[in-house]
Coordinates of C-alpha atoms in Angstrom, one line a residue:
M11 CA 0.0 0.0 0.0
K12 CA 3.1 2.3 0.3
R13 CA 2.9 2.9 -3.5
L14 CA -0.6 4.2 -3.2
I15 CA 0.3 6.5 -0.2
Q16 CA 3.4 7.9 -2.0
H17 CA 1.3 8.9 -5.0
G18 CA -1.5 10.5 -2.9
L19 CA -4.0 7.7 -3.8
M20 CA -4.5 6.6 -0.2
F21 CA -4.8 8.9 2.8
G22 CA -4.8 11.8 0.3
N23 CA -6.4 15.2 1.1
L24 CA -6.3 14.5 4.9
F25 CA -6.0 17.6 7.2
H26 CA -2.6 18.0 8.7
V27 CA -2.5 18.6 12.5
A28 CA 0.9 19.8 13.6
S29 CA 0.6 22.9 15.7
P30 CA 0.6 22.5 19.5
A31 CA -2.7 24.5 19.7
L32 CA -4.5 22.2 17.3
V33 CA -3.1 19.1 19.0
E34 CA -4.2 20.4 22.4
R35 CA -7.7 21.1 21.1
Y36 CA -7.9 17.6 19.5
N37 CA -6.9 16.0 22.7
R38 CA -9.6 17.9 24.6
A39 CA -12.2 16.7 22.1
L40 CA -10.9 13.2 22.1
Q41 CA -11.0 13.0 25.9
H42 CA -14.5 14.5 25.9
L43 CA -15.8 11.8 23.4
T44 CA -13.8 8.7 24.3
G45 CA -11.9 9.3 27.5
K46 CA -8.6 8.8 25.5
T47 CA -5.8 11.1 24.4
T48 CA -2.9 10.9 22.0
A49 CA 0.8 11.4 22.6
L50 CA 1.4 12.2 19.0
T51 CA 2.3 15.8 18.1
D52 CA 1.9 15.4 14.3
F53 CA -0.8 13.5 12.6
H54 CA -3.5 13.7 9.9
V55 CA -7.3 13.6 10.2
D56 CA -10.2 12.9 7.8
I57 CA -13.5 14.8 7.5
S58 CA -14.7 13.2 10.8
G59 CA -11.4 13.9 12.7
Y60 CA -10.4 10.3 12.6
S61 CA -6.6 9.8 12.3
P62 CA -5.0 6.6 10.9
E63 CA -1.9 7.4 13.0
I64 CA -3.8 7.7 16.2
G65 CA -5.8 4.6 15.3
D66 CA -2.5 2.7 15.0
E67 CA -1.3 4.2 18.3
L68 CA -4.4 3.2 20.2
G69 CA -4.8 -0.1 18.4
D70 CA -8.3 0.8 17.5
D71 CA -9.4 1.9 14.0
L72 CA -12.9 2.5 15.3
Y73 CA -12.0 4.8 18.2
L74 CA -14.4 7.4 16.8
N75 CA -16.9 4.9 15.5
H76 CA -17.7 2.3 18.2
A77 CA -19.4 -0.8 16.8
G78 CA -19.6 1.0 13.4
V79 CA -22.7 2.9 14.4
N80 CA -23.3 6.6 15.4
R81 CA -20.0 7.9 14.1
Q82 CA -18.4 10.6 16.3
F83 CA -16.4 13.5 14.9
I84 CA -13.9 16.2 15.8
L85 CA -13.7 19.3 13.7
L86 CA -10.5 21.5 14.0
S87 CA -11.1 23.4 10.8
T88 CA -13.8 23.8 8.1
E89 CA -11.1 22.7 5.6
Q90 CA -11.8 19.1 6.7
K91 CA -14.9 19.2 4.4
R92 CA -12.4 18.5 1.5
S93 CA -11.1 15.4 3.2
P94 CA -12.3 11.8 2.6
L95 CA -14.0 9.6 5.2
L96 CA -11.8 6.7 6.2
N97 CA -13.0 3.3 7.6
E98 CA -16.5 4.1 6.1
K99 CA -19.3 1.9 7.5
F100 CA -22.2 3.8 5.9
S101 CA -22.0 5.4 2.5
V102 CA -24.1 8.4 3.5
N103 CA -21.9 9.6 6.4
R104 CA -19.4 11.6 4.5
D105 CA -22.2 13.4 2.6
I106 CA -23.9 14.2 5.9
L107 CA -20.7 15.6 7.5
R108 CA -19.8 17.6 4.4
R109 CA -23.3 19.1 4.2
F110 CA -23.2 19.9 7.9
I111 CA -19.9 21.7 7.6
S112 CA -21.0 23.6 4.4
D113 CA -24.4 24.7 5.9
N114 CA -22.6 26.0 9.1
E115 CA -19.3 27.1 7.6
R116 CA -19.3 30.6 9.0
Q117 CA -20.3 29.6 12.5
L118 CA -17.9 26.6 12.5
F119 CA -15.1 28.8 11.2
A120 CA -15.6 31.1 14.2
L121 CA -15.9 28.3 16.7
T122 CA -12.8 26.4 15.5
A123 CA -10.7 29.5 15.7
T124 CA -10.4 28.9 19.5
D125 CA -11.7 25.4 20.2
A126 CA -12.5 22.0 18.6
V127 CA -16.1 21.1 17.8
A128 CA -17.0 17.6 18.8
G129 CA -20.2 15.7 18.0
E130 CA -21.9 12.6 16.8
L131 CA -24.1 11.3 14.0
V132 CA -27.0 10.0 16.0
N133 CA -29.7 7.6 15.0
S134 CA -32.1 5.4 17.0
V135 CA -29.8 2.3 16.8
F136 CA -26.8 1.9 19.0
E137 CA -25.8 -1.7 17.9
I138 CA -26.5 -3.6 14.7
D139 CA -26.5 -7.2 15.8
T140 CA -28.8 -8.4 13.1
P141 CA -29.5 -7.3 9.5
A142 CA -33.1 -6.5 10.5
R143 CA -31.8 -3.7 12.7
L144 CA -30.7 -1.8 9.6
F145 CA -34.4 -1.1 8.9
D146 CA -34.7 0.8 12.1
I147 CA -32.4 3.4 10.7
H148 CA -34.4 6.1 9.0
K149 CA -33.1 9.4 10.2
I150 CA -29.7 10.8 11.1
E151 CA -29.3 13.9 13.3
I152 CA -26.1 15.7 14.3
E153 CA -25.3 16.6 17.9
A154 CA -22.3 19.0 18.2
D155 CA -20.7 21.5 20.6
T156 CA -17.3 22.8 21.4
T157 CA -15.3 21.1 24.2
K158 CA -16.0 24.1 26.4
G159 CA -19.7 23.9 25.8
T160 CA -20.0 27.2 23.9
L161 CA -23.2 26.3 22.1
R162 CA -24.8 24.9 25.3
H163 CA -23.9 28.1 27.1
A164 CA -25.1 30.3 24.2
E165 CA -28.5 28.6 24.3
H166 CA -28.6 29.1 28.1
L167 CA -27.7 32.7 27.7
S168 CA -30.4 33.2 25.0
D169 CA -32.9 31.8 27.5
L170 CA -31.6 34.2 30.2
V171 CA -31.9 37.2 27.7
D172 CA -35.5 36.2 26.9
R173 CA -36.3 36.1 30.6
F174 CA -34.6 39.5 31.1
K175 CA -36.7 41.0 28.3
G176 CA -39.9 39.3 29.3
E177 CA -40.0 39.7 33.1
D178 CA -41.2 43.0 34.5
D179 CA -38.8 43.1 37.5
A180 CA -35.8 41.7 35.6
W181 CA -33.8 44.9 36.1
F182 CA -33.9 44.3 39.8
D183 CA -33.0 40.6 39.7
D184 CA -29.3 40.7 40.6
V185 CA -28.9 36.9 40.4
L186 CA -30.3 36.8 36.8
I187 CA -28.0 39.7 35.7
A188 CA -24.9 38.1 37.3
E189 CA -25.7 34.8 35.6
M190 CA -26.0 36.6 32.3
I191 CA -22.7 38.4 32.7
N192 CA -20.8 35.2 33.7
T193 CA -22.3 33.2 30.8
A194 CA -21.6 36.0 28.3
K195 CA -17.9 35.7 29.3
Q196 CA -17.9 32.2 27.9
T197 CA -20.0 32.9 24.7
G198 CA -19.3 36.6 23.8
D199 CA -22.1 38.9 22.6
I200 CA -24.7 36.5 21.1
T201 CA -26.9 39.5 20.1
R202 CA -24.2 40.6 17.6
N203 CA -22.7 37.3 16.9
P204 CA -25.3 34.6 17.3
V205 CA -23.7 31.2 18.2
K206 CA -26.0 28.6 16.8
L207 CA -25.7 25.7 14.3
K208 CA -28.3 24.4 11.9
H209 CA -29.2 20.8 13.0
E210 CA -30.9 19.2 10.1
A211 CA -32.3 15.7 10.2
F212 CA -31.0 13.6 7.3
Q213 CA -33.2 10.9 5.8
Q214 CA -31.4 7.6 5.3
D215 CA -33.4 5.1 3.2
N216 CA -31.0 4.0 0.5
Y217 CA -27.4 3.4 1.4
W218 CA -24.5 0.9 1.5
T219 CA -23.2 -0.5 4.8
A220 CA -20.0 -2.4 5.5
H221 CA -21.9 -4.5 8.1
F222 CA -22.7 -8.2 7.4
G223 CA -20.1 -8.4 4.6
G224 CA -21.5 -5.4 2.7
L225 CA -25.1 -4.6 1.9
Y226 CA -26.8 -2.2 -0.5
L227 CA -30.2 -1.3 1.0
F228 CA -32.8 0.3 -1.3
Q229 CA -35.9 1.1 0.7
G230 CA -36.9 4.4 -0.9
V231 CA -37.5 3.2 -4.4
E232 CA -40.6 1.9 -6.2
H233 CA -39.4 -1.7 -6.0
P234 CA -37.3 -2.1 -2.8
A235 CA -34.5 -4.7 -2.4
I236 CA -31.3 -5.6 -0.6
I237 CA -28.2 -6.6 -2.5
A238 CA -25.5 -8.5 -0.6
S239 CA -21.8 -8.4 -1.5
G240 CA -21.4 -11.8 0.3
E241 CA -23.9 -14.2 1.6
K242 CA -27.5 -13.2 1.8
P243 CA -28.4 -12.0 5.3
R244 CA -30.2 -14.5 7.3
G245 CA -33.3 -14.1 9.4
E246 CA -36.6 -12.5 8.8
L247 CA -36.4 -9.2 7.0
P248 CA -39.1 -6.6 6.3
I249 CA -38.4 -6.6 2.6
K250 CA -39.4 -9.0 -0.1
Y251 CA -36.4 -9.1 -2.4
V252 CA -32.9 -10.0 -1.3
F253 CA -30.2 -10.7 -4.0
D254 CA -26.5 -11.6 -3.9
M255 CA -23.9 -10.6 -6.5
E256 CA -24.3 -13.8 -8.4
E257 CA -28.0 -13.1 -9.3
R258 CA -27.0 -10.8 -12.1
N259 CA -30.3 -11.1 -14.0
R260 CA -32.4 -10.1 -11.0
I261 CA -30.1 -7.2 -10.1
A262 CA -30.4 -6.0 -13.8
K263 CA -34.2 -6.1 -13.6
F264 CA -34.1 -4.3 -10.2
L265 CA -32.0 -1.5 -11.6
D266 CA -34.1 -1.3 -14.8
Y267 CA -37.5 -1.4 -13.0
N268 CA -36.5 1.5 -10.7
G269 CA -34.9 3.5 -13.5
L270 CA -31.5 3.7 -11.7
T271 CA -29.2 3.1 -14.7
E272 CA -28.6 4.1 -18.3
P273 CA -26.3 2.7 -21.0
V274 CA -23.1 4.5 -21.4
V275 CA -23.4 4.8 -25.1
K276 CA -26.9 6.2 -24.8
A277 CA -25.9 8.9 -22.2
R278 CA -26.1 12.5 -23.4
G279 CA -23.1 14.6 -23.8
V280 CA -20.5 11.9 -23.5
D281 CA -18.3 9.9 -25.9
G282 CA -19.7 6.5 -24.9
A283 CA -17.4 4.6 -27.2
A284 CA -14.3 6.3 -25.8
I285 CA -15.4 5.4 -22.2
L286 CA -15.9 1.7 -23.2
R287 CA -12.5 1.7 -24.9
Q288 CA -10.9 2.8 -21.7
K289 CA -12.7 0.1 -19.8
M290 CA -11.4 -2.4 -22.4
D291 CA -7.8 -1.2 -21.6
F292 CA -8.3 -1.9 -17.9
I293 CA -9.7 -5.3 -18.7
A294 CA -6.7 -6.0 -21.0
A295 CA -4.2 -4.8 -18.4
D296 CA -5.6 -7.2 -15.9
A297 CA -5.3 -10.1 -18.3
L298 CA -1.7 -9.1 -19.4
A299 CA -0.5 -8.5 -15.9
A300 CA -1.8 -12.0 -14.9
K301 CA 0.5 -13.3 -17.6
G302 CA 3.5 -11.5 -16.1
H303 CA 3.8 -8.6 -18.6
D304 CA 5.5 -5.5 -17.3
L305 CA 3.0 -2.6 -17.8
T306 CA 4.8 0.1 -15.8
G307 CA 4.3 3.5 -17.5
M308 CA 2.9 1.9 -20.6
H309 CA 1.1 4.3 -22.9
R310 CA -2.3 3.5 -24.3
S311 CA -1.2 2.9 -27.8
K312 CA 1.5 0.5 -26.7
L313 CA -0.9 -1.3 -24.4
R314 CA -3.3 -1.8 -27.3
R315 CA -0.6 -3.1 -29.6
L316 CA 0.4 -5.6 -26.8
T317 CA -3.3 -6.5 -26.4
A318 CA -3.7 -7.3 -30.1
K319 CA -0.7 -9.7 -29.8
H320 CA -2.4 -11.6 -26.9
A321 CA -6.0 -11.5 -28.1
H322 CA -6.4 -15.2 -27.2
D323 CA -5.8 -14.3 -23.5
L324 CA -8.6 -11.7 -23.2
P325 CA -11.7 -12.5 -21.2
E326 CA -15.4 -12.3 -22.3
E327 CA -15.7 -8.8 -20.7
Y328 CA -13.3 -7.5 -23.3
E329 CA -14.9 -9.1 -26.3
G330 CA -18.4 -8.0 -25.2
L331 CA -17.3 -4.3 -24.8
A332 CA -15.4 -4.5 -28.1
A333 CA -18.7 -5.6 -29.8
M334 CA -20.5 -2.7 -28.3
V335 CA -17.9 -0.2 -29.4
R336 CA -18.1 -1.6 -33.0
W337 CA -21.8 -1.2 -32.9
A338 CA -21.7 2.3 -31.4
E339 CA -19.1 3.6 -33.8
S340 CA -20.1 2.0 -37.0
G341 CA -23.7 0.9 -36.5
G342 CA -22.8 -2.6 -37.4
R343 CA -24.3 -5.8 -36.1
W344 CA -25.6 -5.3 -32.6
P345 CA -24.3 -7.6 -30.0
R346 CA -26.6 -10.0 -28.2
I347 CA -25.5 -9.3 -24.7
S348 CA -27.9 -10.2 -21.9
S349 CA -27.6 -9.2 -18.2
D350 CA -25.8 -12.5 -17.3
H351 CA -23.0 -11.6 -19.8
P352 CA -19.7 -10.6 -18.0
A353 CA -19.6 -7.3 -20.0
Y354 CA -23.2 -6.2 -19.2
F355 CA -22.7 -4.0 -16.1
Y356 CA -19.5 -2.5 -17.6
S357 CA -21.8 -0.9 -20.2
L358 CA -24.0 1.0 -17.6
R359 CA -23.7 4.0 -15.5
A360 CA -26.1 5.5 -12.9
A361 CA -29.0 7.5 -14.1
D362 CA -29.5 11.1 -12.9
T363 CA -31.4 10.3 -9.6
P364 CA -30.7 11.2 -6.0
D365 CA -29.2 7.7 -5.6
R366 CA -26.7 8.0 -8.4
N367 CA -23.6 7.8 -6.0
L368 CA -25.0 4.6 -4.5
V369 CA -25.8 3.1 -7.8
N370 CA -22.4 3.9 -9.3
M371 CA -20.9 2.2 -6.1
L372 CA -22.9 -0.9 -6.8
L373 CA -21.9 -0.9 -10.5
A374 CA -18.3 -0.6 -9.5
E375 CA -18.6 -3.8 -7.5
L376 CA -20.3 -5.5 -10.4
S377 CA -17.6 -4.5 -12.8
P378 CA -14.4 -4.7 -10.7
L379 CA -11.9 -4.8 -13.6
D380 CA -12.8 -1.1 -14.3
V381 CA -10.3 0.1 -11.8
R382 CA -10.9 3.8 -12.3
Q383 CA -14.6 3.5 -11.4
L384 CA -13.7 1.2 -8.5
F385 CA -11.3 3.8 -7.2
I386 CA -13.7 6.7 -7.6
C387 CA -16.9 5.1 -6.4
H388 CA -15.9 2.3 -4.0
K389 CA -12.5 3.0 -2.4
T390 CA -13.1 0.5 0.3
L391 CA -13.3 -2.4 -2.2
F392 CA -10.5 -0.9 -4.3
Y393 CA -8.0 -1.0 -1.4
Q394 CA -9.2 -4.5 -0.5
Q395 CA -8.7 -5.9 -4.0
Y396 CA -5.5 -4.0 -4.6
R397 CA -3.7 -6.1 -2.0
S398 CA -4.3 -9.3 -4.0
W399 CA -3.2 -7.9 -7.4
P400 CA 0.1 -8.9 -9.0
E401 CA 2.9 -6.3 -8.9
E402 CA 2.5 -5.7 -12.6
K403 CA -1.1 -4.6 -12.3
K404 CA -0.4 -2.5 -9.2
A405 CA 2.2 -0.6 -11.1
Y406 CA 0.0 0.0 -14.1
V407 CA -3.0 1.1 -12.0
V408 CA -1.1 3.5 -9.8
H409 CA 0.7 5.0 -12.8
F410 CA -2.7 5.5 -14.6
L411 CA -4.5 7.0 -11.6
A412 CA -1.6 9.3 -10.6
N413 CA -0.7 10.5 -14.1
E414 CA -3.9 10.5 -16.0
Y415 CA -6.9 10.5 -13.6
A416 CA -5.4 12.8 -11.0
V417 CA -4.4 15.4 -13.5
D418 CA -8.1 16.3 -14.1
K419 CA -10.3 14.5 -11.6
A420 CA -13.3 16.7 -12.1
G421 CA -13.1 16.4 -15.9
A422 CA -12.7 12.6 -15.7
R423 CA -15.7 12.3 -13.4
D424 CA -17.8 14.6 -15.6
A425 CA -16.9 12.6 -18.7
L426 CA -17.7 9.3 -16.9
F427 CA -20.8 10.2 -15.0
G428 CA -21.9 13.5 -16.3
H429 CA -24.1 14.4 -13.4
E430 CA -21.7 13.2 -10.6
P431 CA -20.7 15.8 -8.0
D432 CA -17.1 16.7 -7.4
M433 CA -15.9 14.4 -4.6
S434 CA -12.9 16.5 -3.8
G435 CA -15.0 18.8 -1.6
D436 CA -15.5 21.7 -4.0
D437 CA -18.9 21.8 -5.7
A438 CA -18.3 21.9 -9.4
P439 CA -20.7 23.9 -11.5
E440 CA -23.2 21.8 -13.3
L441 CA -22.3 21.6 -17.0
P442 CA -24.9 21.8 -19.7
R443 CA -25.5 18.5 -21.4
A444 CA -25.2 18.4 -25.2
M445 CA -28.3 17.2 -27.0
P446 CA -27.8 13.8 -28.8
K447 CA -26.8 14.3 -32.4
V448 CA -29.1 11.6 -33.8
R449 CA -32.3 11.0 -32.0
S450 CA -33.2 8.1 -34.2
R451 CA -30.1 6.3 -33.0
E452 CA -31.5 6.5 -29.4
R453 CA -34.7 4.9 -30.6
M454 CA -32.7 2.2 -32.4
I455 CA -30.9 1.5 -29.1
D456 CA -34.2 1.0 -27.3
R457 CA -35.4 -1.2 -30.2
V458 CA -32.5 -3.5 -31.0
G459 CA -29.5 -2.5 -28.8
P460 CA -27.7 -4.8 -26.5
W461 CA -30.0 -3.6 -23.6
G462 CA -33.2 -4.3 -25.6
A463 CA -33.5 -7.8 -24.0
V464 CA -34.0 -6.3 -20.6
A465 CA -36.5 -3.8 -21.9
R466 CA -38.5 -6.5 -23.8
E467 CA -38.5 -8.7 -20.7
R468 CA -39.8 -5.9 -18.6
K469 CA -42.7 -5.3 -21.1
R470 CA -43.6 -9.0 -20.9

């Protein structure tokens, strides 16, 4: 994993904590939340304040996320909103934290100037011992305050001020006035600088969780289902459909029935054939690396020449995508590719729905040879699979991600997903989508394209 770290592909964009003041504030918050402190004077934290160095020091990677539920957080700076979330247990947690920081940026900037803000993502479940408990999670709320209780004192002072304004004899109440003065010393003038955070409740119906081997839970769609990365969860569940990753036809129908995906070559404003060709390169690199070919720093043209020489070693995924590219570019014979074909899910991307991030995450797991999508959409699985790759593939993938993808992350994500938000922490402006050049070609895709089989089956 050192190669990933050296190229900024792992633990990248973490917030550096090095000043004595920040370390002292972090320790106060850590003591407040967990009863522990760190002896380190230089470390890095993610968006939640989790530090991999401190996790190693304490021998506990979940020191801010006990049992993987109700994640705690420590904010030292609003700059943490640009950081990733490490050891992710729920796919929605980073989005919730980032939105909380963005919605309260001015207030948090002022609070973190002198203290750390500590808090917790709270739901009604404190332990997930069975898969059925996941269905008890519907809403996430954020509880937060500084280690000195600034927000709590500000709320108390606000109540005192209301009493002072509302009671007829308040001017003669020396105890009330003294309490107001003492509280104001801790909060400052809340009439000029109100100290209050927006606490929004976040609905959580559709999400991925790392619990029970990895589960994608879709409750808030027309046709709900659970999709398991490993074995199907056991026990009675309040949902009718439960799939595992081997049930490709059923997953394809689920995605289609709920309108969650679209074919890459049908998507507006993108060069679908070029995207499929890049996926073909990743698939070829996997096959060539398995044969011991050195792919370090290999350019695309050279890789494709080497691929042509070893065409007999290429898997079905490659051949299926190649047929799609030929059909998309020349309008030749359309490939008969059903949802159980290995290339099928490589040909899809998430439709423009509120669940597009989750769907792209699921598609990344269903098409693991597309290392770029795996890295962007499902880093947990990317790092897990990276450990088992041959050195030749590791070198190729790291070189590609560091020298091609990292050069223009936003551009690459826009080209791939179109409507995907910028995951770096900066909201990129939404780009206008180009209208399709030939509308009749879209109708032909619906009628006879490689995805027509799913549509026809749905009509039946």
